[in-house]
Coordinates of C-alpha atoms (C1' of nucleotides) in Angstrom, one line a residue:
Chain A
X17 CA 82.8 53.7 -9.2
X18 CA 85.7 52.0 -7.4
X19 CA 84.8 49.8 -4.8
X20 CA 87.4 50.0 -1.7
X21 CA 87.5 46.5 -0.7
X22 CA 91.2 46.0 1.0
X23 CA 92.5 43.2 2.5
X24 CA 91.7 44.2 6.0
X25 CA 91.7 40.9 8.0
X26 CA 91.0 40.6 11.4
X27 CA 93.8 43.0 12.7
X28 CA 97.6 44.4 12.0
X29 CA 100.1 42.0 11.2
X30 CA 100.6 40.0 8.3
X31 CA 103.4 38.0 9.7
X32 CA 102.9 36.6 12.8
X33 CA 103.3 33.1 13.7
X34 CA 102.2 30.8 12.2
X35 CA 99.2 29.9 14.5
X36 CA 97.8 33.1 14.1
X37 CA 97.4 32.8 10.3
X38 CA 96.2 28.8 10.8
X39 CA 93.4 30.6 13.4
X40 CA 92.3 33.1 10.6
X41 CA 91.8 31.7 7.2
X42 CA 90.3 28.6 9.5
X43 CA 87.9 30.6 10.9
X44 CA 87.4 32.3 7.2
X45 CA 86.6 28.8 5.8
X46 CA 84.6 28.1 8.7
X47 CA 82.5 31.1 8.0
X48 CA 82.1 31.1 4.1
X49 CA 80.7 27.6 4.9
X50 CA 83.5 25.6 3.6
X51 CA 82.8 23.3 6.2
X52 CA 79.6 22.4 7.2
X53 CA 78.2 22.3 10.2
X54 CA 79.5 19.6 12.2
X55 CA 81.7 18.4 10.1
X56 CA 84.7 16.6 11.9
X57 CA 88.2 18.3 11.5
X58 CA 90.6 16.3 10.8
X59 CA 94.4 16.9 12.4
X60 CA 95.7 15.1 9.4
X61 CA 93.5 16.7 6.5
X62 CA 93.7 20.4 8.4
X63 CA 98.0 19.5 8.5
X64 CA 98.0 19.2 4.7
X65 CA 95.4 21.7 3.7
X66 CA 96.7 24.9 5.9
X67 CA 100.6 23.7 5.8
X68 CA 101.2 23.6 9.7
X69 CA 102.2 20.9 12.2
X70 CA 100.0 20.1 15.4
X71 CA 101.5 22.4 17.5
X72 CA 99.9 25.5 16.0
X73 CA 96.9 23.8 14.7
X74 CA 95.4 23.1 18.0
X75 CA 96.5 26.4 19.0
X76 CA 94.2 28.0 16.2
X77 CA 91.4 25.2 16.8
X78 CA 91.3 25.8 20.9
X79 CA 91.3 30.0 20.2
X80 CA 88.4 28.8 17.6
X81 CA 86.7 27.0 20.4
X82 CA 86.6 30.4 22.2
X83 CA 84.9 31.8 19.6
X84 CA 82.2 29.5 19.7
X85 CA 82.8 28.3 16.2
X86 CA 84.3 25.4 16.3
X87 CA 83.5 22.7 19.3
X88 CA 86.3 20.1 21.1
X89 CA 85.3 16.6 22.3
X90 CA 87.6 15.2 24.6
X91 CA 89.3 12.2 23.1
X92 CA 87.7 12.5 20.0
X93 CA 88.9 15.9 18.3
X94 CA 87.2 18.9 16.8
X95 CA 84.1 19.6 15.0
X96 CA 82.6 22.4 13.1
X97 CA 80.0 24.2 15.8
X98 CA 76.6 23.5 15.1
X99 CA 73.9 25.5 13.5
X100 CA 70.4 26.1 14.8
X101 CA 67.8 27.9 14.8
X102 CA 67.9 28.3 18.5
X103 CA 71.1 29.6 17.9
X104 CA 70.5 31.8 15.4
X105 CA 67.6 33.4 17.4
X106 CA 70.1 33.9 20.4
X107 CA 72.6 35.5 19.0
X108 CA 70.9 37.9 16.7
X109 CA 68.7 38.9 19.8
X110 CA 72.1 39.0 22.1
X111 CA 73.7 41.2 18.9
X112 CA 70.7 43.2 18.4
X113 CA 70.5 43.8 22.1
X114 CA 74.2 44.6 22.3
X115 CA 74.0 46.7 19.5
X116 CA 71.0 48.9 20.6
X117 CA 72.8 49.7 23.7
X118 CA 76.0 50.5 22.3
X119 CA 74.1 52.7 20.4
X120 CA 72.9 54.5 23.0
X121 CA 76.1 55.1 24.5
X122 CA 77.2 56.6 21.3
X123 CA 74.2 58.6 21.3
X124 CA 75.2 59.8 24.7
X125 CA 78.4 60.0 24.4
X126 CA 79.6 60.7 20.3
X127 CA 81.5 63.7 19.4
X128 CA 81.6 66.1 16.2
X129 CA 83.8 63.6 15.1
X130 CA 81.9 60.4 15.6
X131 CA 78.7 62.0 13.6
X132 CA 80.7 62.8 10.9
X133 CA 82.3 59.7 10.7
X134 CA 78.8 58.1 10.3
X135 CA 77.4 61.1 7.9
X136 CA 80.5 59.9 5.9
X137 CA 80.0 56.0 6.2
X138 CA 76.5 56.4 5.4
X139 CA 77.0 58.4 2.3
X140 CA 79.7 56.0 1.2
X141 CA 76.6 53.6 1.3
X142 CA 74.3 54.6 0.1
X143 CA 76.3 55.4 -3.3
X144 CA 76.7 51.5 -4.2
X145 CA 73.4 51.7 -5.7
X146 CA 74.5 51.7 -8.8
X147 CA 74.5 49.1 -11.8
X148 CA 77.7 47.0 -11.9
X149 CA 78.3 43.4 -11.7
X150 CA 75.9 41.5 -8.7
X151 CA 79.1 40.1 -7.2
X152 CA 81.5 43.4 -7.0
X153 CA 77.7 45.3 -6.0
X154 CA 77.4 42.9 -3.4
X155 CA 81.0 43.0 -1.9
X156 CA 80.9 46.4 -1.9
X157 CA 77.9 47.0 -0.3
X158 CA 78.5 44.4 2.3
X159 CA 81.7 46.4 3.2
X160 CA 80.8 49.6 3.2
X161 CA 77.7 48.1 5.7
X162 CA 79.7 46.4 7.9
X163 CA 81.9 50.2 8.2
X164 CA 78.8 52.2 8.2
X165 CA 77.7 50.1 11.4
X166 CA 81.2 49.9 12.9
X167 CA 81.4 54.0 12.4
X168 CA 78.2 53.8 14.5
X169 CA 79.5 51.9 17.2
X170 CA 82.6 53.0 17.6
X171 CA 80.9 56.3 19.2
X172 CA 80.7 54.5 22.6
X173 CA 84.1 54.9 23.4
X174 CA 84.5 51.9 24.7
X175 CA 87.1 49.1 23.4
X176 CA 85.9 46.5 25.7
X177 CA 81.5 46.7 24.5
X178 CA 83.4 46.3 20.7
X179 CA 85.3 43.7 21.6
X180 CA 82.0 41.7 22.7
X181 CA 80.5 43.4 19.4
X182 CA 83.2 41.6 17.6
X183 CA 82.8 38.6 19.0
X184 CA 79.2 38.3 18.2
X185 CA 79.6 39.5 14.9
X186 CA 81.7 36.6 13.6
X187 CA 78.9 34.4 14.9
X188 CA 76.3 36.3 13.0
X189 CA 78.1 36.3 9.8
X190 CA 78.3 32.6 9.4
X191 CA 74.5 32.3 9.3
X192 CA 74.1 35.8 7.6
X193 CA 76.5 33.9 4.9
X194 CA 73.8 31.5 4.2
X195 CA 71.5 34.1 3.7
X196 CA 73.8 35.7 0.8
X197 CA 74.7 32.4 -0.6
X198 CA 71.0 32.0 -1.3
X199 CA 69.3 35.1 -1.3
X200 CA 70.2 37.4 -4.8
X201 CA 69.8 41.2 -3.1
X202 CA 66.7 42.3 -5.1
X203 CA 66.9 45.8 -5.7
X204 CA 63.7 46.4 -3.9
X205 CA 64.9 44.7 -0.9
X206 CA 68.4 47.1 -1.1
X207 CA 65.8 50.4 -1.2
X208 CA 63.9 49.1 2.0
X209 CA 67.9 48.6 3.8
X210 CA 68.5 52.2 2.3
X211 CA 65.4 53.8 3.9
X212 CA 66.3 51.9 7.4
X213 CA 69.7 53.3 7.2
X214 CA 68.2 56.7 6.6
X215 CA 66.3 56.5 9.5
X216 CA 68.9 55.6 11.2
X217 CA 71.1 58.6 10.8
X218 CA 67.9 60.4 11.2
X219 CA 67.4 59.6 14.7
X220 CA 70.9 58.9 15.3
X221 CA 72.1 63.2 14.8
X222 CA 68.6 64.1 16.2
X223 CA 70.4 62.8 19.3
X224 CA 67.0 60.2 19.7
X225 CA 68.3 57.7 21.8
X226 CA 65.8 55.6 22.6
X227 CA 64.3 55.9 18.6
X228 CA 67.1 55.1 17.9
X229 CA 67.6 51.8 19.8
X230 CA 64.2 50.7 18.6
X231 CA 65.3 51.0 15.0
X232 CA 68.6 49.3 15.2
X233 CA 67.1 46.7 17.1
X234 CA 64.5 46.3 14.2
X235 CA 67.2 46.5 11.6
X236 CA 69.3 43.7 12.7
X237 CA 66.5 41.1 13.4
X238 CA 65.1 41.5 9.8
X239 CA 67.2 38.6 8.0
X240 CA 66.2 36.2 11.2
X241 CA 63.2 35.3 9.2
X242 CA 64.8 34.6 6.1
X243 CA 67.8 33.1 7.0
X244 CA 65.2 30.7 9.9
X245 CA 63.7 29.1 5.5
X246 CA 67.3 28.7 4.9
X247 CA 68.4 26.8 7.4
X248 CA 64.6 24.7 7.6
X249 CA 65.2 24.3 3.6
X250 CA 68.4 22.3 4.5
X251 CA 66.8 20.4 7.6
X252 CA 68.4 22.3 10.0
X253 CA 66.0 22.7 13.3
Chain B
X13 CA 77.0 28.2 60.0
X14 CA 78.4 25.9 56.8
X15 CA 80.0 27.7 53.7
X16 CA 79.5 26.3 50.4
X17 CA 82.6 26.4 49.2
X18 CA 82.3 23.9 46.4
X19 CA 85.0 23.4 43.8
X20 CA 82.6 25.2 40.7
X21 CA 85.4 25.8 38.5
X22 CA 84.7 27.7 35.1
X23 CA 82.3 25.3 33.4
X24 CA 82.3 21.3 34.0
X25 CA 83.9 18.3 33.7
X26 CA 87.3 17.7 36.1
X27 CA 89.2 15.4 34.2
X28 CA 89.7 17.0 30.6
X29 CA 92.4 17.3 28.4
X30 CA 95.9 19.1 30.1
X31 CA 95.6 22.3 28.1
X32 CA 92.1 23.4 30.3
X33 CA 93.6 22.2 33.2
X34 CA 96.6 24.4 32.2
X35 CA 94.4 27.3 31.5
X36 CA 92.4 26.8 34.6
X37 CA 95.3 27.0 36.8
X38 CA 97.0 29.6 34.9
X39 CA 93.7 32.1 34.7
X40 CA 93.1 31.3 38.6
X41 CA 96.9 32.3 39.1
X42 CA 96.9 35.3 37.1
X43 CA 93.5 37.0 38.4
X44 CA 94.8 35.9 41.8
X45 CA 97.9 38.3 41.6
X46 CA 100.6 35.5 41.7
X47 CA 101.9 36.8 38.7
X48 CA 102.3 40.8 38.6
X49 CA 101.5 42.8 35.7
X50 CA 103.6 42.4 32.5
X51 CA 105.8 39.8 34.0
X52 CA 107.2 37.7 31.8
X53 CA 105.8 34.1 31.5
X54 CA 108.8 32.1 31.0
X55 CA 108.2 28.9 28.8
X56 CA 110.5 26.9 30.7
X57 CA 109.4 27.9 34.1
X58 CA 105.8 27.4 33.3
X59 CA 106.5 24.0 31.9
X60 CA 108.5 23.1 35.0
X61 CA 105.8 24.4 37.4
X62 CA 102.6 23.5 35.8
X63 CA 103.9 20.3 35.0
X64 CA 102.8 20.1 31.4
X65 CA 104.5 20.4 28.1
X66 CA 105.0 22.7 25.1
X67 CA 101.9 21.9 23.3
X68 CA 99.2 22.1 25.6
X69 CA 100.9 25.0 27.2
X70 CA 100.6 27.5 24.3
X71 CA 97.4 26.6 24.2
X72 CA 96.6 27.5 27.8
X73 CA 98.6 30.3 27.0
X74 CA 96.8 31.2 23.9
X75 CA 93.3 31.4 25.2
X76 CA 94.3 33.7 27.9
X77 CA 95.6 36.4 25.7
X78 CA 92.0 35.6 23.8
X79 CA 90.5 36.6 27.5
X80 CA 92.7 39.3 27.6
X81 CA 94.8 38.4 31.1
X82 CA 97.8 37.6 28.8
X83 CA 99.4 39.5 25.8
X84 CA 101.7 37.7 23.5
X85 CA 104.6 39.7 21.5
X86 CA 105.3 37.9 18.4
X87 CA 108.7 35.9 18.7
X88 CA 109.1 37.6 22.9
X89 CA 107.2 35.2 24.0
X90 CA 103.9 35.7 26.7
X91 CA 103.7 38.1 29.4
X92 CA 101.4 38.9 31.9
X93 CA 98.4 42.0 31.1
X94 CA 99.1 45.3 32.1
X95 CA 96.9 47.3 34.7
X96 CA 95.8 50.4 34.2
X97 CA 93.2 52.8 34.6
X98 CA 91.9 53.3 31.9
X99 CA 91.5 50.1 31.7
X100 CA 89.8 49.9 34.9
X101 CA 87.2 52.4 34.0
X102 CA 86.6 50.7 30.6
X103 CA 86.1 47.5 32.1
X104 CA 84.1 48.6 35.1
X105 CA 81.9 50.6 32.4
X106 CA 81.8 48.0 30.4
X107 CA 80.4 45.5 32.5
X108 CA 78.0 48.2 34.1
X109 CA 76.4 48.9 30.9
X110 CA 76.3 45.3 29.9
X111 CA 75.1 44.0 33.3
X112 CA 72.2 47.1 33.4
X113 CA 71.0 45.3 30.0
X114 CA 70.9 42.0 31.2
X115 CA 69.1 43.0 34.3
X116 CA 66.6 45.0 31.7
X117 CA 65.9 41.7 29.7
X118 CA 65.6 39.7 32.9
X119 CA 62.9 41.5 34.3
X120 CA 61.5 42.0 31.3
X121 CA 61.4 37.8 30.4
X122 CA 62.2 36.7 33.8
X123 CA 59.9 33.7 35.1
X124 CA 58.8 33.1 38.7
X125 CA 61.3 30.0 38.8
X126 CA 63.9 32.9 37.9
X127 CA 62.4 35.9 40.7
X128 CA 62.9 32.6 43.0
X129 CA 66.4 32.4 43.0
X130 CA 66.6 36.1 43.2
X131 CA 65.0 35.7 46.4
X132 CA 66.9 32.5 47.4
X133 CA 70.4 33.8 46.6
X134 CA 69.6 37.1 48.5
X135 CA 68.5 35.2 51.3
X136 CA 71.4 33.1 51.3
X137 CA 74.0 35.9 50.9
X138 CA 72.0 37.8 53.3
X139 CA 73.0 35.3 56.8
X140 CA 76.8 35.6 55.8
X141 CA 77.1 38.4 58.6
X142 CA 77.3 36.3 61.2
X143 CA 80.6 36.4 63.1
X144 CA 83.6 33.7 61.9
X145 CA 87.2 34.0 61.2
X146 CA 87.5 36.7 58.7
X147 CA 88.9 34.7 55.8
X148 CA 86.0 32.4 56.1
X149 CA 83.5 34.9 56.2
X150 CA 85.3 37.0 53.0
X151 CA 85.2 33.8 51.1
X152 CA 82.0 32.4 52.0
X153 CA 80.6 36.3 51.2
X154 CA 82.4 36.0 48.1
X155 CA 80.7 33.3 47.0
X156 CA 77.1 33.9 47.9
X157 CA 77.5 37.4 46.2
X158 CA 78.5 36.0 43.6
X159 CA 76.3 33.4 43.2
X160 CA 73.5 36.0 44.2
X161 CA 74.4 38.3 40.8
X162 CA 74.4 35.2 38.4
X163 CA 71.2 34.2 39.5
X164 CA 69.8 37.8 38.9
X165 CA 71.5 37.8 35.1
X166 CA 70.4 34.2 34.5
X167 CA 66.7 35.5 33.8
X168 CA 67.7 37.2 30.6
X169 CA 67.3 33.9 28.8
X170 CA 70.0 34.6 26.9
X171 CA 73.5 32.5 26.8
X172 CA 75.3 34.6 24.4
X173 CA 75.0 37.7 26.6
X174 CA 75.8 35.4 29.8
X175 CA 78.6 34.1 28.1
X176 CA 79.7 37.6 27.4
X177 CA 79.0 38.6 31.3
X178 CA 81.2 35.6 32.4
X179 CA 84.0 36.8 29.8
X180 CA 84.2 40.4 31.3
X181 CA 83.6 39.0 34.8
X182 CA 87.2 37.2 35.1
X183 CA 88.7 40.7 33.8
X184 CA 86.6 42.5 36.6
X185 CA 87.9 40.0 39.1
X186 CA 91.3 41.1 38.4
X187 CA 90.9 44.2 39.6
X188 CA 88.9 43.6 42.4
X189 CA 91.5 40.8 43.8
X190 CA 93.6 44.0 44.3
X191 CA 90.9 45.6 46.6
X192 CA 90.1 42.4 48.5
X193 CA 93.5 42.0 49.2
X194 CA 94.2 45.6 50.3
X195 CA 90.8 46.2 51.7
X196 CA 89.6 44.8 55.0
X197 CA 86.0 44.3 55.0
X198 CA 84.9 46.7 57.4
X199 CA 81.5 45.4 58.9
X200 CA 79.8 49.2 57.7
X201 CA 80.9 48.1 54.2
X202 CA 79.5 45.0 54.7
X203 CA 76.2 47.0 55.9
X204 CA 76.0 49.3 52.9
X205 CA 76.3 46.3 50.8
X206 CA 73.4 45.0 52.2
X207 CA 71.0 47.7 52.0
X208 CA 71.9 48.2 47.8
X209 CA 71.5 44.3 47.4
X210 CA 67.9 44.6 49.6
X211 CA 67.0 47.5 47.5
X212 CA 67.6 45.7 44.6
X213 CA 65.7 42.7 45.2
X214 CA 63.1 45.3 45.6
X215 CA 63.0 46.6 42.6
X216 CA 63.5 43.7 41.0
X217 CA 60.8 42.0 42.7
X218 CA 58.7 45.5 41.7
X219 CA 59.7 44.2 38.0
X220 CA 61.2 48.3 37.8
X221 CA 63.1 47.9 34.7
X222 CA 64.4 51.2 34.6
X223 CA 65.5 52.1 37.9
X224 CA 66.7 48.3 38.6
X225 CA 69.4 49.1 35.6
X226 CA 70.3 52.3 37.7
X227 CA 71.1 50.8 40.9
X228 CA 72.7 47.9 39.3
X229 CA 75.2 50.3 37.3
X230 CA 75.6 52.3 40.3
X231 CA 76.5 48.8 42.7
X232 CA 78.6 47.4 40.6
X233 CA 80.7 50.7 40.4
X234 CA 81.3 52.1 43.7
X235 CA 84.6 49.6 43.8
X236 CA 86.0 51.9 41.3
X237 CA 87.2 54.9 43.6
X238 CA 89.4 52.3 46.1
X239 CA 90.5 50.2 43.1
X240 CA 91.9 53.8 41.5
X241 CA 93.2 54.0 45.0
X242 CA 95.3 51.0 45.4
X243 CA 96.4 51.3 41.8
X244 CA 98.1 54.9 42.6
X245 CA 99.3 53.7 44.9
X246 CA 101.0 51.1 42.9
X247 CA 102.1 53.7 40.7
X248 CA 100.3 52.3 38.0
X249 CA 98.4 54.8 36.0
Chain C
dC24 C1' 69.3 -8.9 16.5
dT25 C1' 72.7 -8.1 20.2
dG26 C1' 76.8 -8.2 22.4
dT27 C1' 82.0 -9.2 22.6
dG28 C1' 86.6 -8.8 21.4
dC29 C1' 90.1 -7.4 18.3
dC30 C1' 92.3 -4.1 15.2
dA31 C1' 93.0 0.2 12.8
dA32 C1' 92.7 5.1 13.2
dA33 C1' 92.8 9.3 15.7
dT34 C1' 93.7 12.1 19.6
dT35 C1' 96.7 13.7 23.0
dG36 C1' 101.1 14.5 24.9
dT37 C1' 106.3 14.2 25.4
dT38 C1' 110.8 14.7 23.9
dA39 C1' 114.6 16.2 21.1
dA40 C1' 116.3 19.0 17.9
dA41 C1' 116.3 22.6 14.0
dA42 C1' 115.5 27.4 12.7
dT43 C1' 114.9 32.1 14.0
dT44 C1' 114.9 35.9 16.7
dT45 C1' 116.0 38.5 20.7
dA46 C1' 119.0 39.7 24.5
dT47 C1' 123.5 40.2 26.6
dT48 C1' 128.2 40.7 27.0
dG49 C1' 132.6 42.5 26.3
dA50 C1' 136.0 44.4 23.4
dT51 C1' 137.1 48.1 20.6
dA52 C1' 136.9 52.9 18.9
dA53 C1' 135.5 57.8 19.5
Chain D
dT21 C1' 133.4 57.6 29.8
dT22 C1' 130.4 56.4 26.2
dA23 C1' 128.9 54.4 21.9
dT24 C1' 129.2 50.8 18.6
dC25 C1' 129.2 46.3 17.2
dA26 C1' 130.2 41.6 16.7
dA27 C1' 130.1 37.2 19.1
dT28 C1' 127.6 34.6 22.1
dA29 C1' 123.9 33.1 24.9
dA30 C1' 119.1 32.4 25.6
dA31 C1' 114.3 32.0 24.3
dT32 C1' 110.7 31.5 21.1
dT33 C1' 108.6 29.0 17.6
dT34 C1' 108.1 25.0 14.9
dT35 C1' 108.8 20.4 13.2
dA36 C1' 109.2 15.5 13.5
dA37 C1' 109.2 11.1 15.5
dC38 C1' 107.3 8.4 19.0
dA39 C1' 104.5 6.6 23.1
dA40 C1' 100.1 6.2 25.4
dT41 C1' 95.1 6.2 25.2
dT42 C1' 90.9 6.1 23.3
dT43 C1' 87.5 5.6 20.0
dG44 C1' 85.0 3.4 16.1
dG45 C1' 84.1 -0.3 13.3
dC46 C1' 83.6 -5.1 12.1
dA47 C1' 83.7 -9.8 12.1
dC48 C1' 81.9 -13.4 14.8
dA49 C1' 79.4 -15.9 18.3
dG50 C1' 75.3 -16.4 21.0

DNA sequence: CTGTGCCAAATTGTTAAAATTTATTGATAA
DNA sequence: TTATCAATAAATTTTAACAATTTGGCACAG
């Protein structure tokens, strides 16, 4: 079993300026919790480490800023944003919310295409079931997931609603993160996500929008309760 | 009759670092039609007329391409968004969908602190009709209306998806500076805008989830038809 | 324990100049 | 005339050095 995990960053280009690669492996060490939360950035430590000058930096820090990862004092430089679990409620229920009506627009609005794109996806999931090492099992299940979902969404049609899904997805995955640094994917837990997904695509080419809805909104506000220990475990409130 | 016309730029404090002010100025500038579709934003000339330097200025410069009113070719430099229908539609769907959510959650969690500024904002955009000079009465409708719809959206609870709103609300206004500008306020307009605001408040105040979303979707897109209009007419397509 | 004043460190911004890359111009050849 | 192409001009992108402010810490006095 080969697991199809490319490179696939954020976009296109490879070589772009160099603000644009500063912006992304930031924002991937942001996520994978090389920083923690609230952490100060330093200019002079971030120069070194990431091999650009302040002009670009601050242009990758301020786009960072936008994403709601990273917060700017005046006068006194950048931080790591904050974690909390008022946070992490609000964006999984904005996500969640997002998600379930994206999903109805798909429902509406999908072609023969768009099902078969999610048939496929799901398929492609469900196959990582079997033995291999927990790492490259969890890498490629994560992947094929996060396509299976984006296959789903995509059905809307509309590049502006996954745009905003994008958005809130890179918040999500910095606390999901903590949930997979800590949590070891029990094979029992994996069935119950292979059942919800079945469901899904159930509901999903029985046309059942609002079923449908219900069940994605379900699926993506499972982990709030486990990730809520992790973060309470590390005194985070 | 006295228009509040306050200064309320985008979030808070005046007196921050040149970059926002940059960005402030540059977003107001842009959504205001100063600068026309895919023109080029000249370094130097923004430099010379905004009064700031390099550094801070790609930074402006950078978060507006992240709010999409700027597009950056690597090594040609900035230019202004394009226009186009499609991209019209999509963001007028867009925000229709997103907007018919928010007013779904709203009702659903929405307080009577929250139904009260429903009522207050109505109220207050209500007495605009009375007669002044029509750039007064335009802004000070402008305003109100405004004010009136965030006040309505507030009650989702949420400030992920009102961050989101606010993000697809500058692209909206874009477009509908065109129509303002082309588009004298006829006092039936002004009429039929009336009645759809009154009949939402009713609704709303009716806590009717279901047909609230409706004629929100429905408000927020009759623009569409002129703005496709003017943009014809512009030759863009 | 609580301020006060000084000093080091960090942020923020400007300027000048280097390194690239793109755009233009004008001469030459088909 | 039209196309090609090299030389030149212009603009972007980045660095580096420096000035101006601001913050944070710390010794010291009350």
């Amino acid at each position: 079993m080969e697991i199809d995990m490319k490179i696939a960053m954020e976009t296109d280009a490879p070589r772009q300026n160099l603000a644009i690669n500063a912006y992304r492996t930031l924002k991937h060490d942001i996520i994978r919790g090389r920083y923690v939360p609230k952490e100060k950035l330093l200019m002079s430590l971030l120069k070194e480490r990431y091999g650009v000058s302040t002009g670009p930096l601050r242009e990758a820090l301020s786009q960072l800023v936008a994403d709601r990862l990273v917060v700017a004092i005046s006068q006194r430089g950048y931080r790591v944003a904050p974690m909390s679990l008022a946070e992490l409620n609000d964006i999984h229920d904005a996500r969640a919310q997002l998600e379930g009506l994206i999903l109805r627009l798909a429902i509406e609005r999908g072609d023969d295409d768009w099902e078969a794109s999610v048939v496929a996806t799901a398929h492609r999931l469900a196959k990582v079931t079997d033995i291999s090492s927990p790492d490259e099992l969890l890498d490629g299940w994560d992947f094929r997931h996060k396509a299976f979902h984006t296959a789903i969404a995509s059905g809307c049609n509309s590049p502006h609603l996954l745009q905003m899904r994008n958005t809130l997805f890179d918040q999500v995955e910095r606390y999901r993160h903590l949930w997979l640094q800590e949590t070891v994917m029990s094979s029992t837990a994996l069935e119950q996500k292979r059942q919800e997904h079945a469901a899904l695509v159930e509901v999903i080419l029985a046309r059942d929008a609002e079923q449908a809805a219900i069940l994605m909104r379900d699926h993506l506000m499972t982990p709030v309760p486990i990730i809520t220990r992790v973060l309470e475990a590390r005194g985070i409130s």
